[in-house]
Amino acid sequence: MFKANRSVAVGSAAAVLLVSAFALSSASAATVDTGRHAGKGSGSPARQTLGALGLKAGLRIGTAVDTTALSDDAPYRAEVEKEFTSVTPENVMKWEAVEPERGTYDWAAADRLVDFAAKNKQLVRGHTLVWHSQLPAWLNEGDFTAGELREILHRHVTDQVAHFKGRVWQWDVVNEAFDDDGTLRDSIWLRKLGPGYIADAFRWAHQADPKARLFINDYNIEGVNAKSTALHELVTTLRKQRVPVHGVGIQGHLAVQYSAPHDIADNMLRFDRLGLETAITEADVRIPMPADSTKLEAQAEGYGVLLRGCLLTPGCNDFTVWGFTDTYSWVPDTFPGQGAANILDENYAPKPAYGTLRQTLALAAGLR
């Protein structure tokens, strides 16, 4: 919905955004007037939320949502309502959550999030339909023939997309299908069904909801590398076969101890030239603990690189952080000794990364 306006604006904004990369790194975002106590309707750029600034810049700013926190933590819920214009379910649309027993669906938690989003005029990114992880035990432990497994997958994709028909903006249809070397991941789907499962899943999802935008989503594809090139080759082939792939989701899980992907705009433009939408779908930047001011500034630069890549790509229409507060981050459990990966700390105070996102969006929107 934003692409026409963004295509006109990107050329004139590019120089400003590139200059901002240097300007923001030299000024501590901790001193920025974040305006976080003002509402979305305030006129001054310094008093607008990430979501409001994002709309002016031509994209949605979203967050992954922990639905338990949304229900039980009032400050968390207030931040989701105020700050973002799209939401992604962190876990409640994954297969193990929606069909814990074969043939028995539980949509309750996902429905509550979708209803919450509608009430707050937020769009929903559905996550995720086909993945090798977080599958229900009955599926992991079952001894299914290829034909049986294909029918199980067909039914799952069809039933889930149909259930949310008209209420989900973008679906991550296939998630993490590649290994880092560019080969297809050795998953239950590839072993039993072959690589054709990817095209099948997109076709089934499109049949169930022809208006939903369908994405293939992966990590470590921010820059130009073997994995992103293999994905580019795959979507090129799928498009030639008229498979309804509409977009590529670039997760954006970074870490301050590694170089930021400064070629991200070059990479994203490859997909843009294919006529595909793009999105940053799971942005966070983890830190070896304890955090300090130097690491927090490096974190801010990581977030800035991701956002600038999106803003410089006409077809990038969503920038989603994978959680916004360190209170509920997935990082410490998955990467022992690391954490503080989000844009707000455990007390919901803004970190330098938050200021970097705000200033970059304000510049992209032409606001001073």
Coordinates of C-alpha atoms in Angstrom, one line a residue:
M1 CA 0.0 0.0 0.0
F2 CA 3.0 2.3 0.5
K3 CA 5.1 1.3 -2.5
A4 CA 4.1 4.0 -5.0
N5 CA 4.8 6.8 -2.5
R6 CA 8.0 5.2 -1.2
S7 CA 9.4 4.8 -4.8
V8 CA 9.2 8.5 -5.3
A9 CA 10.6 9.3 -1.9
V10 CA 13.5 6.9 -1.7
G11 CA 15.7 8.7 -4.1
S12 CA 15.5 12.0 -2.3
A13 CA 15.7 10.4 1.1
A14 CA 18.8 8.3 0.4
A15 CA 21.4 11.0 0.9
V16 CA 19.7 12.1 4.1
L17 CA 19.6 8.6 5.5
L18 CA 23.2 7.9 4.7
V19 CA 24.3 11.2 6.3
S20 CA 22.1 10.2 9.3
A21 CA 24.2 7.1 9.8
F22 CA 27.1 9.3 10.7
A23 CA 25.2 11.9 12.6
L24 CA 23.4 9.4 14.8
S25 CA 26.6 7.6 15.7
S26 CA 28.2 10.8 16.9
A27 CA 25.3 11.8 19.2
S28 CA 24.2 9.7 22.1
A29 CA 20.6 8.7 21.6
A30 CA 20.2 8.8 25.3
T31 CA 20.1 12.6 25.1
V32 CA 17.4 12.6 22.4
D33 CA 13.9 13.9 23.3
T34 CA 12.1 10.6 22.6
G35 CA 8.7 12.1 23.3
R36 CA 7.5 8.8 24.6
H37 CA 4.9 10.4 26.9
A38 CA 3.0 12.0 24.1
G39 CA 0.2 10.5 22.0
K40 CA 0.2 9.5 18.4
G41 CA -1.7 12.6 17.4
S42 CA 0.9 15.1 18.6
G43 CA 2.1 17.4 15.8
S44 CA 5.8 17.7 16.6
P45 CA 8.0 14.9 15.1
A46 CA 9.8 14.7 18.5
R47 CA 6.5 13.7 20.1
Q48 CA 5.4 11.0 17.7
T49 CA 5.7 7.3 18.2
L50 CA 7.7 4.9 16.1
G51 CA 4.5 3.7 14.5
A52 CA 3.3 7.2 13.6
L53 CA 6.7 8.2 12.2
G54 CA 6.9 5.0 10.2
L55 CA 3.5 5.7 8.6
K56 CA 4.8 9.1 7.5
A57 CA 8.0 7.4 6.1
G58 CA 5.9 4.8 4.3
L59 CA 6.1 1.6 6.3
R60 CA 4.6 -0.2 9.3
I61 CA 6.6 -0.4 12.5
G62 CA 5.8 -3.6 14.3
T63 CA 6.7 -5.9 17.2
A64 CA 6.5 -9.5 18.0
V65 CA 4.0 -9.9 20.9
D66 CA 4.2 -12.2 23.9
T67 CA 0.5 -12.8 24.4
T68 CA 0.8 -13.8 28.1
A69 CA 2.5 -10.5 28.8
L70 CA -0.1 -8.7 26.7
S71 CA -2.8 -10.2 28.9
D72 CA -1.0 -9.9 32.3
D73 CA 1.3 -6.8 32.1
A74 CA -0.5 -3.5 31.8
P75 CA 2.7 -1.4 30.9
Y76 CA 3.6 -4.0 28.2
R77 CA 0.1 -3.8 26.7
A78 CA 0.1 0.0 26.7
E79 CA 3.4 0.0 24.8
V80 CA 2.1 -2.4 22.2
E81 CA -1.0 -0.3 21.8
K82 CA 0.8 3.0 21.6
E83 CA 4.1 2.4 19.8
F84 CA 3.4 0.0 16.9
T85 CA 1.3 -0.3 13.8
S86 CA 1.7 -4.0 13.1
V87 CA 2.0 -7.0 15.4
T88 CA 3.4 -10.5 15.0
P89 CA 2.5 -13.4 17.3
E90 CA 5.7 -14.6 18.9
N91 CA 4.5 -18.1 19.5
V92 CA 0.7 -18.6 19.4
M93 CA 0.4 -19.2 15.6
K94 CA 3.1 -21.8 15.5
W95 CA 1.9 -25.4 14.8
E96 CA 2.5 -26.8 18.3
A97 CA 0.3 -24.0 19.7
V98 CA -2.6 -24.2 17.3
E99 CA -2.9 -28.0 16.9
P100 CA -1.3 -29.6 20.0
E101 CA -3.3 -32.8 19.3
R102 CA -4.0 -34.0 15.8
G103 CA -7.2 -32.7 14.5
T104 CA -7.9 -30.5 17.5
Y105 CA -7.3 -26.8 17.0
D106 CA -6.8 -24.2 19.6
W107 CA -7.1 -20.7 18.1
A108 CA -8.0 -18.9 21.3
A109 CA -4.7 -17.1 22.0
A110 CA -4.1 -16.2 18.4
D111 CA -7.7 -14.9 18.0
R112 CA -7.3 -12.6 21.0
L113 CA -4.2 -11.1 19.5
V114 CA -5.9 -10.6 16.1
D115 CA -8.9 -9.0 17.8
F116 CA -6.5 -6.7 19.8
A117 CA -4.8 -5.6 16.6
A118 CA -8.1 -4.9 14.9
K119 CA -9.2 -2.8 17.9
N120 CA -6.0 -0.8 17.7
K121 CA -5.9 -0.5 13.9
Q122 CA -2.8 -2.6 13.6
L123 CA -2.0 -5.0 10.9
V124 CA -1.1 -8.6 11.6
R125 CA 1.9 -10.6 10.3
G126 CA 1.0 -14.3 10.6
H127 CA 4.0 -16.4 11.9
T128 CA 4.4 -19.1 10.8
L129 CA 2.8 -21.9 8.7
V130 CA 5.7 -24.2 7.6
W131 CA 8.7 -24.6 9.9
H132 CA 11.0 -27.4 11.0
S133 CA 10.8 -26.2 14.7
Q134 CA 8.1 -26.0 17.3
L135 CA 6.1 -28.8 15.7
P136 CA 3.6 -30.8 17.9
A137 CA 4.9 -34.0 19.4
W138 CA 2.3 -36.1 17.4
L139 CA 3.8 -34.8 14.2
N140 CA 7.5 -35.1 15.2
E141 CA 7.0 -38.6 16.5
G142 CA 4.6 -39.9 13.9
D143 CA 5.5 -42.4 11.2
F144 CA 3.8 -41.0 8.2
T145 CA 4.2 -41.8 4.6
A146 CA 5.0 -39.1 2.1
G147 CA 1.4 -39.0 1.0
E148 CA 0.1 -38.8 4.5
L149 CA 2.5 -36.0 5.5
R150 CA 1.7 -34.0 2.4
E151 CA -2.0 -34.2 3.2
I152 CA -1.3 -33.2 6.8
L153 CA 0.7 -30.2 5.7
H154 CA -2.0 -29.3 3.1
R155 CA -4.7 -29.4 5.7
H156 CA -2.7 -27.4 8.2
V157 CA -1.9 -24.6 5.8
T158 CA -5.4 -24.4 4.5
D159 CA -7.1 -24.6 7.8
Q160 CA -4.9 -22.0 9.5
V161 CA -5.0 -19.4 6.7
A162 CA -8.8 -19.9 6.2
H163 CA -9.4 -19.4 9.9
F164 CA -7.8 -16.0 9.8
K165 CA -8.9 -15.1 6.3
G166 CA -9.2 -11.4 5.8
R167 CA -7.6 -10.7 9.2
V168 CA -3.9 -11.4 8.5
W169 CA -2.0 -8.9 6.3
Q170 CA 1.2 -11.0 5.7
W171 CA 2.0 -14.6 6.3
D172 CA 5.4 -16.1 6.8
V173 CA 4.4 -19.2 4.8
V174 CA 7.8 -21.0 4.8
N175 CA 10.3 -20.2 7.6
E176 CA 14.0 -20.9 7.7
A177 CA 14.1 -23.3 4.7
F178 CA 17.8 -22.8 4.1
D179 CA 21.1 -23.6 5.8
D180 CA 23.8 -21.0 5.9
D181 CA 25.7 -22.5 3.0
G182 CA 22.7 -22.0 0.7
T183 CA 21.5 -25.6 0.6
L184 CA 17.9 -26.5 1.6
R185 CA 17.6 -27.4 5.3
D186 CA 17.4 -31.1 6.1
S187 CA 13.9 -30.9 7.6
I188 CA 11.0 -33.4 7.9
W189 CA 9.5 -31.5 5.0
L190 CA 12.5 -31.8 2.6
R191 CA 13.2 -35.4 3.6
K192 CA 9.7 -36.7 3.0
L193 CA 8.3 -34.3 0.4
G194 CA 11.3 -33.0 -1.5
P195 CA 11.8 -29.3 -2.4
G196 CA 8.3 -29.0 -3.9
Y197 CA 6.8 -28.6 -0.5
I198 CA 7.7 -24.9 -0.7
A199 CA 5.7 -24.1 -3.8
D200 CA 2.9 -26.3 -2.6
A201 CA 2.6 -24.3 0.7
F202 CA 2.4 -21.0 -1.1
R203 CA -0.2 -22.3 -3.5
W204 CA -2.3 -23.7 -0.7
A205 CA -2.1 -20.5 1.4
H206 CA -3.1 -18.4 -1.6
Q207 CA -6.1 -20.6 -2.3
A208 CA -7.2 -20.2 1.3
D209 CA -6.9 -16.4 1.3
P210 CA -6.2 -14.8 -2.1
K211 CA -5.7 -11.3 -0.5
A212 CA -3.0 -12.2 2.1
R213 CA 0.5 -11.3 1.2
L214 CA 2.7 -14.4 1.3
F215 CA 6.4 -14.3 2.4
I216 CA 9.3 -16.7 2.7
N217 CA 11.2 -15.8 5.9
D218 CA 14.8 -16.5 7.0
Y219 CA 17.7 -15.4 9.2
N220 CA 21.3 -14.6 8.2
I221 CA 20.1 -13.2 4.8
E222 CA 20.6 -9.6 5.7
G223 CA 23.6 -9.1 3.4
V224 CA 24.8 -10.6 0.1
N225 CA 26.0 -14.1 0.9
A226 CA 25.5 -17.7 -0.1
K227 CA 22.3 -18.1 1.8
S228 CA 20.6 -14.9 0.5
T229 CA 21.8 -15.7 -3.0
A230 CA 20.3 -19.2 -2.8
L231 CA 17.0 -17.7 -1.6
H232 CA 17.1 -15.1 -4.4
E233 CA 17.6 -17.9 -6.9
L234 CA 14.7 -19.9 -5.4
V235 CA 12.2 -17.0 -5.5
T236 CA 13.3 -16.2 -9.0
T237 CA 12.4 -19.7 -10.1
L238 CA 9.2 -19.8 -8.1
R239 CA 8.0 -16.5 -9.7
K240 CA 8.8 -17.9 -13.1
Q241 CA 6.6 -20.9 -12.2
R242 CA 3.8 -18.4 -11.2
V243 CA 4.0 -19.6 -7.6
P244 CA 2.3 -16.8 -5.5
V245 CA 5.3 -15.7 -3.5
H246 CA 4.8 -12.0 -2.7
G247 CA 7.6 -11.2 -0.4
V248 CA 10.9 -12.0 1.4
G249 CA 11.2 -11.6 5.2
I250 CA 14.6 -10.8 6.4
Q251 CA 14.7 -11.6 10.1
G252 CA 17.5 -9.3 11.3
H253 CA 18.8 -11.1 14.4
L254 CA 22.2 -9.4 14.9
A255 CA 24.9 -9.3 17.6
V256 CA 27.2 -6.4 18.5
Q257 CA 30.3 -8.7 18.4
Y258 CA 29.8 -9.3 14.7
S259 CA 29.9 -6.7 11.9
A260 CA 26.6 -5.2 10.9
P261 CA 25.4 -6.0 7.4
H262 CA 26.2 -2.8 5.6
D263 CA 25.3 -4.3 2.2
I264 CA 21.7 -4.9 3.3
A265 CA 20.3 -2.3 0.9
D266 CA 22.1 -3.9 -2.0
N267 CA 20.8 -7.2 -1.0
M268 CA 17.2 -6.1 -0.5
L269 CA 17.2 -4.3 -3.8
R270 CA 17.9 -7.6 -5.5
F271 CA 14.5 -8.8 -4.3
D272 CA 12.9 -5.5 -5.1
R273 CA 13.9 -5.8 -8.7
L274 CA 12.0 -9.1 -8.9
G275 CA 8.9 -7.2 -8.0
L276 CA 8.8 -8.7 -4.5
E277 CA 7.9 -7.0 -1.3
T278 CA 10.4 -7.1 1.6
A279 CA 10.2 -6.7 5.3
I280 CA 12.5 -6.8 8.3
T281 CA 10.6 -9.3 10.3
E282 CA 12.5 -10.1 13.6
A283 CA 15.0 -7.3 14.4
D284 CA 17.0 -7.5 17.6
V285 CA 20.7 -6.9 18.4
R286 CA 22.0 -9.0 21.3
I287 CA 24.9 -8.0 23.6
P288 CA 27.5 -10.1 25.5
M289 CA 26.6 -9.2 29.1
P290 CA 27.0 -7.0 30.9
A291 CA 25.9 -4.2 28.7
D292 CA 27.8 -0.9 28.7
S293 CA 27.5 2.4 26.9
T294 CA 29.9 1.3 24.1
K295 CA 27.9 -1.9 23.5
L296 CA 24.6 0.0 23.6
E297 CA 25.8 2.4 20.9
A298 CA 27.0 -0.5 18.8
Q299 CA 23.5 -2.0 19.2
A300 CA 21.9 1.3 18.1
E301 CA 24.0 1.2 15.0
G302 CA 22.9 -2.4 14.3
Y303 CA 19.3 -1.4 14.5
G304 CA 20.0 1.7 12.3
V305 CA 21.6 -0.4 9.6
L306 CA 18.6 -2.6 9.4
L307 CA 16.1 0.3 9.3
R308 CA 18.1 2.2 6.7
G309 CA 18.2 -0.9 4.5
C310 CA 14.5 -1.1 4.6
L311 CA 13.9 2.6 4.1
L312 CA 16.2 2.6 1.0
T313 CA 14.2 -0.3 -0.6
P314 CA 11.0 0.9 -2.2
G315 CA 9.3 -2.5 -1.6
C316 CA 10.1 -2.8 2.1
N317 CA 6.8 -2.2 3.9
D318 CA 7.3 -3.4 7.4
F319 CA 10.0 -3.2 10.1
T320 CA 9.3 -5.5 13.0
V321 CA 11.4 -5.8 16.2
W322 CA 11.4 -9.2 17.8
G323 CA 10.0 -7.9 21.1
F324 CA 10.6 -4.4 22.3
T325 CA 11.6 -4.8 26.0
D326 CA 14.4 -6.9 27.5
T327 CA 11.9 -8.1 30.1
Y328 CA 10.5 -10.7 27.7
S329 CA 13.4 -11.3 25.4
W330 CA 14.1 -14.8 24.0
V331 CA 17.8 -14.1 23.8
P332 CA 19.2 -15.1 27.2
D333 CA 17.6 -18.5 27.1
T334 CA 18.9 -19.2 23.6
F335 CA 22.3 -17.5 23.8
P336 CA 23.7 -17.9 27.4
G337 CA 25.7 -15.0 28.5
Q338 CA 24.0 -12.6 26.0
G339 CA 21.0 -10.4 26.3
A340 CA 19.7 -6.8 26.4
A341 CA 18.7 -7.2 22.8
N342 CA 15.7 -4.9 22.6
I343 CA 15.1 -1.2 22.2
L344 CA 13.6 -0.7 25.7
D345 CA 15.3 -2.0 28.9
E346 CA 13.6 -4.1 31.6
N347 CA 12.0 -1.0 33.1
Y348 CA 10.6 0.1 29.7
A349 CA 13.1 3.0 29.5
P350 CA 14.3 3.8 25.9
K351 CA 17.9 2.7 25.0
P352 CA 20.1 4.4 22.4
A353 CA 18.6 2.1 19.8
Y354 CA 15.1 3.5 20.3
G355 CA 16.4 7.0 19.7
T356 CA 18.3 5.9 16.5
L357 CA 15.1 4.4 15.1
R358 CA 13.1 7.5 15.9
Q359 CA 15.6 9.9 14.4
T360 CA 16.1 7.8 11.3
L361 CA 12.3 7.6 10.7
A362 CA 11.9 11.3 11.3
L363 CA 14.6 12.0 8.7
A364 CA 13.0 9.6 6.2
A365 CA 9.6 11.2 6.7
G366 CA 11.1 14.6 6.0
L367 CA 10.4 15.9 9.5
R368 CA 12.8 18.2 11.3

